[in-house]
PDB file of C-alpha atoms in Angstrom:
ATOM      1  CA  MET A  58       3.089   9.254  15.229  1.00  0.00           C
ATOM      2  CA  THR A  59       0.286  11.557  15.303  1.00  0.00           C
ATOM      3  CA  SER A  60      -2.361   9.506  17.252  1.00  0.00           C
ATOM      4  CA  THR A  61      -2.437   5.995  19.261  1.00  0.00           C
ATOM      5  CA  GLN A  62      -5.638   4.730  17.837  1.00  0.00           C
ATOM      6  CA  PRO A  63      -4.509   2.467  14.598  1.00  0.00           C
ATOM      7  CA  ILE A  64      -6.522   3.282  11.193  1.00  0.00           C
ATOM      8  CA  MET A  65      -6.571  -0.453   9.860  1.00  0.00           C
ATOM      9  CA  ALA A  66      -5.803  -3.186  12.166  1.00  0.00           C
ATOM     10  CA  LEU A  67      -5.546  -6.792  11.193  1.00  0.00           C
ATOM     11  CA  ARG A  68      -5.267  -9.272  14.108  1.00  0.00           C
ATOM     12  CA  GLY A  69      -4.980 -13.559  13.654  1.00  0.00           C
ATOM     13  CA  ALA A  70      -5.434 -12.709   9.952  1.00  0.00           C
ATOM     14  CA  ARG A  71      -4.961 -16.054   8.047  1.00  0.00           C
ATOM     15  CA  LYS A  72      -5.385 -17.140   4.035  1.00  0.00           C
ATOM     16  CA  ALA A  73      -5.002 -20.229   2.164  1.00  0.00           C
ATOM     17  CA  PHE A  74      -4.809 -21.104  -1.303  1.00  0.00           C
ATOM     18  CA  GLY A  75      -5.593 -24.913  -1.477  1.00  0.00           C
ATOM     19  CA  GLU A  76      -3.515 -27.257   0.809  1.00  0.00           C
ATOM     20  CA  HIS A  77      -1.202 -23.530   1.204  1.00  0.00           C
ATOM     21  CA  GLU A  78      -1.377 -21.240   4.209  1.00  0.00           C
ATOM     22  CA  VAL A  79       0.597 -17.918   2.913  1.00  0.00           C
ATOM     23  CA  LEU A  80      -0.389 -16.209   5.876  1.00  0.00           C
ATOM     24  CA  ARG A  81      -0.518 -17.777   9.758  1.00  0.00           C
ATOM     25  CA  GLY A  82      -2.278 -15.281  12.312  1.00  0.00           C
ATOM     26  CA  VAL A  83      -1.180 -12.190  11.398  1.00  0.00           C
ATOM     27  CA  SER A  84      -1.457  -9.268  13.725  1.00  0.00           C
ATOM     28  CA  LEU A  85      -0.346  -5.827  12.038  1.00  0.00           C
ATOM     29  CA  GLU A  86      -2.163  -2.166  13.239  1.00  0.00           C
ATOM     30  CA  VAL A  87      -1.228   1.274  11.734  1.00  0.00           C
ATOM     31  CA  ALA A  88      -0.908   4.069  13.373  1.00  0.00           C
ATOM     32  CA  ARG A  89      -2.514   7.742  11.536  1.00  0.00           C
ATOM     33  CA  GLY A  90       0.651   8.799  10.462  1.00  0.00           C
ATOM     34  CA  GLU A  91       2.758   6.113   9.914  1.00  0.00           C
ATOM     35  CA  VAL A  92       4.652   5.015   7.765  1.00  0.00           C
ATOM     36  CA  VAL A  93       5.625   0.388   7.558  1.00  0.00           C
ATOM     37  CA  ALA A  94       7.558  -0.776   5.070  1.00  0.00           C
ATOM     38  CA  ILE A  95       6.889  -4.918   5.010  1.00  0.00           C
ATOM     39  CA  ILE A  96      10.236  -6.644   4.153  1.00  0.00           C
ATOM     40  CA  GLY A  97      11.198 -10.190   3.186  1.00  0.00           C
ATOM     41  CA  PRO A  98      11.538 -13.480   0.920  1.00  0.00           C
ATOM     42  CA  SER A  99       9.243 -13.893  -2.062  1.00  0.00           C
ATOM     43  CA  GLY A 100       6.795 -15.946  -0.807  1.00  0.00           C
ATOM     44  CA  GLY A 101       6.507 -15.011   2.516  1.00  0.00           C
ATOM     45  CA  GLY A 102       3.040 -14.214   2.108  1.00  0.00           C
ATOM     46  CA  LYS A 103       3.727  -9.748   1.389  1.00  0.00           C
ATOM     47  CA  SER A 104       2.090  -9.391  -0.979  1.00  0.00           C
ATOM     48  CA  THR A 105      -1.216 -11.712   0.577  1.00  0.00           C
ATOM     49  CA  LEU A 106      -1.243  -9.950   3.433  1.00  0.00           C
ATOM     50  CA  LEU A 107      -1.878  -6.357   1.178  1.00  0.00           C
ATOM     51  CA  ARG A 108      -4.153  -8.341  -1.059  1.00  0.00           C
ATOM     52  CA  CYS A 109      -6.049  -9.009   2.070  1.00  0.00           C
ATOM     53  CA  ALA A 110      -5.851  -5.458   3.853  1.00  0.00           C
ATOM     54  CA  THR A 111      -7.251  -4.455   0.751  1.00  0.00           C
ATOM     55  CA  LEU A 112     -10.583  -6.126   0.113  1.00  0.00           C
ATOM     56  CA  LEU A 113      -8.881  -7.794  -2.891  1.00  0.00           C
ATOM     57  CA  GLU A 114      -8.982 -11.237  -1.050  1.00  0.00           C
ATOM     58  CA  LYS A 115     -11.084 -12.101   1.636  1.00  0.00           C
ATOM     59  CA  LEU A 116      -9.860 -13.816   4.848  1.00  0.00           C
ATOM     60  CA  ASP A 117     -10.415 -17.389   6.063  1.00  0.00           C
ATOM     61  CA  ASP A 118      -9.630 -16.381   9.938  1.00  0.00           C
ATOM     62  CA  GLY A 119      -8.893 -13.502  11.880  1.00  0.00           C
ATOM     63  CA  SER A 120     -10.388  -9.821  11.607  1.00  0.00           C
ATOM     64  CA  LEU A 121      -9.987  -6.601   9.647  1.00  0.00           C
ATOM     65  CA  ALA A 122     -10.573  -2.916  10.794  1.00  0.00           C
ATOM     66  CA  PHE A 123     -10.828   0.132   9.107  1.00  0.00           C
ATOM     67  CA  GLY A 124     -12.149   2.248  12.418  1.00  0.00           C
ATOM     68  CA  ASP A 125     -15.572   0.798  11.982  1.00  0.00           C
ATOM     69  CA  ILE A 126     -15.245  -3.403  11.954  1.00  0.00           C
ATOM     70  CA  THR A 127     -14.581  -4.204   8.106  1.00  0.00           C
ATOM     71  CA  ALA A 128     -14.355  -8.020   9.272  1.00  0.00           C
ATOM     72  CA  ALA A 129     -15.191 -10.684  12.229  1.00  0.00           C
ATOM     73  CA  ARG A 130     -15.473 -13.192  13.636  1.00  0.00           C
ATOM     74  CA  ASP A 131     -18.883 -14.513  13.610  1.00  0.00           C
ATOM     75  CA  GLU A 132     -20.572 -16.332  16.689  1.00  0.00           C
ATOM     76  CA  ARG A 133     -19.297 -19.747  15.087  1.00  0.00           C
ATOM     77  CA  GLY A 134     -15.502 -18.662  14.527  1.00  0.00           C
ATOM     78  CA  ARG A 135     -16.067 -17.950  11.115  1.00  0.00           C
ATOM     79  CA  THR A 136     -14.925 -14.432   9.889  1.00  0.00           C
ATOM     80  CA  VAL A 137     -17.862 -12.283   8.243  1.00  0.00           C
ATOM     81  CA  TYR A 138     -16.957  -9.234   6.330  1.00  0.00           C
ATOM     82  CA  ALA A 139     -19.152  -6.204   6.611  1.00  0.00           C
ATOM     83  CA  ALA A 140     -21.515  -5.622   3.380  1.00  0.00           C
ATOM     84  CA  GLY A 141     -23.297  -2.632   1.363  1.00  0.00           C
ATOM     85  CA  ASP A 142     -22.398   0.782   2.667  1.00  0.00           C
ATOM     86  CA  GLU A 143     -20.223  -0.128   5.589  1.00  0.00           C
ATOM     87  CA  LEU A 144     -18.319  -2.100   3.243  1.00  0.00           C
ATOM     88  CA  LYS A 145     -17.903   0.227   0.864  1.00  0.00           C
ATOM     89  CA  ARG A 146     -16.879   3.373   3.377  1.00  0.00           C
ATOM     90  CA  ALA A 147     -14.155   0.682   4.577  1.00  0.00           C
ATOM     91  CA  ARG A 148     -12.950   1.143   1.521  1.00  0.00           C
ATOM     92  CA  SER A 149     -13.228   4.775   1.124  1.00  0.00           C
ATOM     93  CA  ARG A 150     -10.338   5.042   3.696  1.00  0.00           C
ATOM     94  CA  PHE A 151      -7.262   4.188   1.497  1.00  0.00           C
ATOM     95  CA  GLY A 152      -5.890   3.836  -1.717  1.00  0.00           C
ATOM     96  CA  LEU A 153      -3.878   0.910  -3.580  1.00  0.00           C
ATOM     97  CA  VAL A 154      -0.869   1.576  -5.483  1.00  0.00           C
ATOM     98  CA  PHE A 155       0.365  -1.580  -7.747  1.00  0.00           C
ATOM     99  CA  GLN A 156       3.623  -2.520  -9.233  1.00  0.00           C
ATOM    100  CA  ASN A 157       2.141  -2.510 -12.667  1.00  0.00           C
ATOM    101  CA  TYR A 158       0.357   0.576 -11.880  1.00  0.00           C
ATOM    102  CA  ASN A 159      -3.280  -0.716 -13.168  1.00  0.00           C
ATOM    103  CA  LEU A 160      -3.688   2.860 -15.612  1.00  0.00           C
ATOM    104  CA  PHE A 161      -6.758   2.762 -17.846  1.00  0.00           C
ATOM    105  CA  PRO A 162      -3.667   2.452 -21.614  1.00  0.00           C
ATOM    106  CA  HIS A 163      -6.032   4.479 -23.701  1.00  0.00           C
ATOM    107  CA  ARG A 164      -7.687   7.380 -21.438  1.00  0.00           C
ATOM    108  CA  THR A 165      -5.151  10.684 -19.986  1.00  0.00           C
ATOM    109  CA  VAL A 166      -3.341  11.417 -17.381  1.00  0.00           C
ATOM    110  CA  MET A 167      -5.971  13.573 -16.411  1.00  0.00           C
ATOM    111  CA  HIS A 168      -9.346  11.398 -16.901  1.00  0.00           C
ATOM    112  CA  ASN A 169      -6.932   8.494 -15.021  1.00  0.00           C
ATOM    113  CA  ILE A 170      -6.658  10.465 -12.141  1.00  0.00           C
ATOM    114  CA  ALA A 171      -9.687  12.814 -11.497  1.00  0.00           C
ATOM    115  CA  ASP A 172     -12.234   9.939 -13.159  1.00  0.00           C
ATOM    116  CA  ALA A 173     -12.708   7.958 -10.013  1.00  0.00           C
ATOM    117  CA  PRO A 174     -13.458  11.444  -7.431  1.00  0.00           C
ATOM    118  CA  VAL A 175     -15.920  12.124 -10.539  1.00  0.00           C
ATOM    119  CA  ARG A 176     -17.984   9.050 -10.636  1.00  0.00           C
ATOM    120  CA  VAL A 177     -17.355   7.387  -7.001  1.00  0.00           C
ATOM    121  CA  GLN A 178     -17.149  10.547  -4.425  1.00  0.00           C
ATOM    122  CA  LYS A 179     -19.713  12.210  -7.387  1.00  0.00           C
ATOM    123  CA  ARG A 180     -17.475  15.077  -7.186  1.00  0.00           C
ATOM    124  CA  PRO A 181     -17.861  18.054  -9.572  1.00  0.00           C
ATOM    125  CA  ARG A 182     -15.140  17.544 -12.764  1.00  0.00           C
ATOM    126  CA  ALA A 183     -14.158  21.106 -12.692  1.00  0.00           C
ATOM    127  CA  GLU A 184     -13.031  20.159  -8.950  1.00  0.00           C
ATOM    128  CA  ALA A 185     -12.090  16.803  -9.472  1.00  0.00           C
ATOM    129  CA  GLU A 186     -10.082  18.155 -12.739  1.00  0.00           C
ATOM    130  CA  HIS A 187      -8.134  21.305 -10.453  1.00  0.00           C
ATOM    131  CA  GLU A 188      -6.706  18.738  -7.694  1.00  0.00           C
ATOM    132  CA  ALA A 189      -5.505  16.269 -10.577  1.00  0.00           C
ATOM    133  CA  ARG A 190      -3.945  19.520 -11.552  1.00  0.00           C
ATOM    134  CA  GLU A 191      -2.417  20.155  -8.193  1.00  0.00           C
ATOM    135  CA  LEU A 192      -1.081  16.451  -8.520  1.00  0.00           C
ATOM    136  CA  ILE A 193       0.393  16.474 -11.841  1.00  0.00           C
ATOM    137  CA  GLN A 194       2.344  19.049 -10.798  1.00  0.00           C
ATOM    138  CA  LYS A 195       3.139  17.682  -7.065  1.00  0.00           C
ATOM    139  CA  MET A 196       4.031  14.397  -8.786  1.00  0.00           C
ATOM    140  CA  GLY A 197       6.498  16.720 -11.084  1.00  0.00           C
ATOM    141  CA  LEU A 198       4.149  15.687 -13.993  1.00  0.00           C
ATOM    142  CA  ALA A 199       3.470  18.748 -15.722  1.00  0.00           C
ATOM    143  CA  GLY A 200       3.610  18.639 -19.705  1.00  0.00           C
ATOM    144  CA  CYS A 201       1.922  15.178 -19.029  1.00  0.00           C
ATOM    145  CA  GLU A 202      -1.605  15.784 -18.381  1.00  0.00           C
ATOM    146  CA  ASP A 203      -2.925  15.115 -22.139  1.00  0.00           C
ATOM    147  CA  LYS A 204      -0.517  11.341 -22.740  1.00  0.00           C
ATOM    148  CA  VAL A 205      -1.793   8.449 -22.311  1.00  0.00           C
ATOM    149  CA  PRO A 206       0.404   5.807 -20.398  1.00  0.00           C
ATOM    150  CA  CYS A 207       1.728   3.653 -23.719  1.00  0.00           C
ATOM    151  CA  GLN A 208       3.271   7.457 -23.786  1.00  0.00           C
ATOM    152  CA  LEU A 209       5.316   7.807 -20.200  1.00  0.00           C
ATOM    153  CA  SER A 210       8.287   5.683 -18.658  1.00  0.00           C
ATOM    154  CA  GLY A 211       7.299   3.896 -16.066  1.00  0.00           C
ATOM    155  CA  GLY A 212       8.584   5.759 -13.482  1.00  0.00           C
ATOM    156  CA  GLN A 213       5.913   8.207 -14.648  1.00  0.00           C
ATOM    157  CA  GLN A 214       2.831   6.185 -14.582  1.00  0.00           C
ATOM    158  CA  GLN A 215       4.164   5.157 -11.359  1.00  0.00           C
ATOM    159  CA  ARG A 216       4.025   8.429 -10.037  1.00  0.00           C
ATOM    160  CA  VAL A 217       0.099   8.537 -12.376  1.00  0.00           C
ATOM    161  CA  SER A 218      -0.668   5.711 -10.055  1.00  0.00           C
ATOM    162  CA  ILE A 219      -0.388   7.899  -7.132  1.00  0.00           C
ATOM    163  CA  ALA A 220      -1.530  10.941  -8.141  1.00  0.00           C
ATOM    164  CA  ARG A 221      -5.284   8.785  -8.834  1.00  0.00           C
ATOM    165  CA  ALA A 222      -4.745   7.205  -5.624  1.00  0.00           C
ATOM    166  CA  LEU A 223      -4.572  10.679  -3.658  1.00  0.00           C
ATOM    167  CA  ALA A 224      -7.328  11.402  -5.596  1.00  0.00           C
ATOM    168  CA  LEU A 225      -9.506  10.136  -3.929  1.00  0.00           C
ATOM    169  CA  HIS A 226      -8.461  11.635  -0.594  1.00  0.00           C
ATOM    170  CA  PRO A 227      -7.256   8.351   1.317  1.00  0.00           C
ATOM    171  CA  GLU A 228      -6.415   7.966   5.208  1.00  0.00           C
ATOM    172  CA  ILE A 229      -3.284   5.351   4.274  1.00  0.00           C
ATOM    173  CA  LEU A 230      -2.248   4.200   1.758  1.00  0.00           C
ATOM    174  CA  PHE A 231      -0.625   1.345   0.581  1.00  0.00           C
ATOM    175  CA  PHE A 232       1.804   0.267  -2.193  1.00  0.00           C
ATOM    176  CA  ASP A 233       3.214  -3.060  -3.106  1.00  0.00           C
ATOM    177  CA  GLU A 234       6.619  -3.011  -5.375  1.00  0.00           C
ATOM    178  CA  PRO A 235       6.442   0.442  -6.158  1.00  0.00           C
ATOM    179  CA  THR A 236      10.135   0.332  -7.710  1.00  0.00           C
ATOM    180  CA  SER A 237      10.079  -3.844  -8.670  1.00  0.00           C
ATOM    181  CA  ALA A 238       9.229  -3.125 -12.448  1.00  0.00           C
ATOM    182  CA  LEU A 239      12.151   0.185 -12.716  1.00  0.00           C
ATOM    183  CA  ASP A 240      14.928   0.138 -13.511  1.00  0.00           C
ATOM    184  CA  PRO A 241      17.171   1.968 -11.021  1.00  0.00           C
ATOM    185  CA  GLU A 242      16.760   5.726 -12.572  1.00  0.00           C
ATOM    186  CA  LEU A 243      13.306   5.230 -12.756  1.00  0.00           C
ATOM    187  CA  THR A 244      13.517   4.414  -9.012  1.00  0.00           C
ATOM    188  CA  ALA A 245      14.861   5.962  -7.608  1.00  0.00           C
ATOM    189  CA  GLU A 246      12.104   9.111  -9.556  1.00  0.00           C
ATOM    190  CA  VAL A 247       9.429   7.184  -7.422  1.00  0.00           C
ATOM    191  CA  LEU A 248      10.950   6.768  -4.259  1.00  0.00           C
ATOM    192  CA  ARG A 249      11.525  10.723  -4.077  1.00  0.00           C
ATOM    193  CA  VAL A 250       7.624  11.364  -4.501  1.00  0.00           C
ATOM    194  CA  ILE A 251       6.795   8.736  -1.837  1.00  0.00           C
ATOM    195  CA  LYS A 252       9.611  10.292   0.523  1.00  0.00           C
ATOM    196  CA  THR A 253       7.975  13.590  -0.047  1.00  0.00           C
ATOM    197  CA  LEU A 254       4.461  11.873   1.054  1.00  0.00           C
ATOM    198  CA  ALA A 255       6.402  10.671   4.200  1.00  0.00           C
ATOM    199  CA  ALA A 256       7.237  14.075   4.932  1.00  0.00           C
ATOM    200  CA  GLU A 257       4.330  15.072   4.942  1.00  0.00           C
ATOM    201  CA  ARG A 258       3.299  12.590   7.565  1.00  0.00           C
ATOM    202  CA  MET A 259       0.691  10.611   5.997  1.00  0.00           C
ATOM    203  CA  THR A 260      -0.028   6.781   7.070  1.00  0.00           C
ATOM    204  CA  MET A 261       1.740   4.282   4.238  1.00  0.00           C
ATOM    205  CA  VAL A 262       2.025   0.816   5.072  1.00  0.00           C
ATOM    206  CA  ILE A 263       5.249  -0.485   1.463  1.00  0.00           C
ATOM    207  CA  VAL A 264       5.935  -2.948   0.307  1.00  0.00           C
ATOM    208  CA  THR A 265       9.886  -3.237  -0.338  1.00  0.00           C
ATOM    209  CA  HIS A 266      12.513  -4.977  -1.287  1.00  0.00           C
ATOM    210  CA  GLU A 267      14.625  -1.985  -1.176  1.00  0.00           C
ATOM    211  CA  MET A 268      16.418  -1.948   2.153  1.00  0.00           C
ATOM    212  CA  GLY A 269      17.981   1.324   1.843  1.00  0.00           C
ATOM    213  CA  PHE A 270      14.973   3.718   1.043  1.00  0.00           C
ATOM    214  CA  ALA A 271      12.891   2.016   4.586  1.00  0.00           C
ATOM    215  CA  ARG A 272      15.936   2.818   6.477  1.00  0.00           C
ATOM    216  CA  GLU A 273      15.514   6.216   5.772  1.00  0.00           C
ATOM    217  CA  VAL A 274      11.571   7.139   5.032  1.00  0.00           C
ATOM    218  CA  ALA A 275       9.287   3.837   7.713  1.00  0.00           C
ATOM    219  CA  ASP A 276       9.018   4.035  11.068  1.00  0.00           C
ATOM    220  CA  ARG A 277       8.549   0.531  11.717  1.00  0.00           C
ATOM    221  CA  VAL A 278       9.802  -2.232  10.073  1.00  0.00           C
ATOM    222  CA  VAL A 279       8.010  -5.809   9.701  1.00  0.00           C
ATOM    223  CA  PHE A 280       9.611  -8.589   8.666  1.00  0.00           C
ATOM    224  CA  LEU A 281       7.509 -11.878   6.650  1.00  0.00           C
ATOM    225  CA  ASP A 282       8.596 -14.952   6.612  1.00  0.00           C
ATOM    226  CA  GLY A 283       6.546 -17.838   5.483  1.00  0.00           C
ATOM    227  CA  GLY A 284       3.678 -16.589   6.322  1.00  0.00           C
ATOM    228  CA  MET A 285       4.343 -15.103   9.701  1.00  0.00           C
ATOM    229  CA  ILE A 286       6.651 -11.578  11.632  1.00  0.00           C
ATOM    230  CA  VAL A 287       9.088 -13.195  12.038  1.00  0.00           C
ATOM    231  CA  GLU A 288      10.597  -9.343  13.454  1.00  0.00           C
ATOM    232  CA  GLU A 289       8.968  -6.207  13.631  1.00  0.00           C
ATOM    233  CA  GLY A 290      11.068  -2.441  15.749  1.00  0.00           C
ATOM    234  CA  THR A 291      12.556   0.970  14.003  1.00  0.00           C
ATOM    235  CA  ALA A 292      14.429   0.631  10.794  1.00  0.00           C
ATOM    236  CA  GLU A 293      17.988  -0.036  12.926  1.00  0.00           C
ATOM    237  CA  GLN A 294      17.062  -2.263  15.308  1.00  0.00           C
ATOM    238  CA  VAL A 295      15.783  -5.121  12.585  1.00  0.00           C
ATOM    239  CA  ILE A 296      17.911  -3.504   9.532  1.00  0.00           C
ATOM    240  CA  ASP A 297      20.735  -3.014  10.814  1.00  0.00           C
ATOM    241  CA  HIS A 298      20.717  -5.460  14.154  1.00  0.00           C
ATOM    242  CA  PRO A 299      18.340  -8.195  13.581  1.00  0.00           C
ATOM    243  CA  ARG A 300      17.567 -10.069  16.783  1.00  0.00           C
ATOM    244  CA  GLU A 301      16.495 -13.371  14.961  1.00  0.00           C
ATOM    245  CA  GLU A 302      18.746 -15.644  12.662  1.00  0.00           C
ATOM    246  CA  ARG A 303      16.015 -15.663   9.791  1.00  0.00           C
ATOM    247  CA  THR A 304      16.161 -11.935   9.565  1.00  0.00           C
ATOM    248  CA  ARG A 305      20.076 -11.835   8.680  1.00  0.00           C
ATOM    249  CA  ALA A 306      19.996 -14.880   6.447  1.00  0.00           C
ATOM    250  CA  PHE A 307      17.284 -12.812   4.789  1.00  0.00           C
ATOM    251  CA  LEU A 308      18.995  -9.703   5.330  1.00  0.00           C
ATOM    252  CA  SER A 309      22.903 -11.404   4.569  1.00  0.00           C
ATOM    253  CA  LYS A 310      21.295 -12.654   1.381  1.00  0.00           C
ATOM    254  CA  ILE A 311      20.144  -8.993  -0.026  1.00  0.00           C
ATOM    255  CA  ALA A 312      23.298  -8.036   0.535  1.00  0.00           C
ATOM    256  CA  GLU A 313      25.380 -10.265  -1.539  1.00  0.00           C
TER     257      GLU A 313
END
């Protein structure tokens, strides 16, 4: 970690869908240059936590800050979100990589990567495409510039998705199970890219079921179950020497 100032701070996060409370008072800070892996069973709240952190879902209670306060409790105790330019500024600070790629199916790799910097950030097309070519090279996708997603493997599509997120120069990248739709060979391709970003000290929050990967790249591992953080610490602490019985039970199932 290179800074004690958190890029993102989530405090007391609560989220329910109907009667089902999915997040129950979760607090998580991520510092600049830190890689945080979030692990836990299905239904434990991992994806909902990511969706709330990236403004795809609104918190029922708690606060969220990307430097500026993005959501906070008002005098009545309700969580109220920033509006207008302030919310737009918060959105510009993060990128999100989905498990199912979310690429535009009829647009080329070049357009998928370069269009958002032009439309959202009003950057010159030539500049955006020059940077897109550099990202395509970095992702190991040279020669794929004019292909559309259906002409690519799942691993290639996910690398395009990562390049698209990076093209907007986010301060923090969120990954929601980035390899869950891929076979082992394609998984290895994508994990190599993420490991390179980790080595470059890109700030990342990664929801993953790949324990070996989490052990290798994460500065901190968070075990989430039942909508609560049960345990967090270094990979060695949480994965190799868990203190909590719930963590041990989860890891023993994964190992079976």
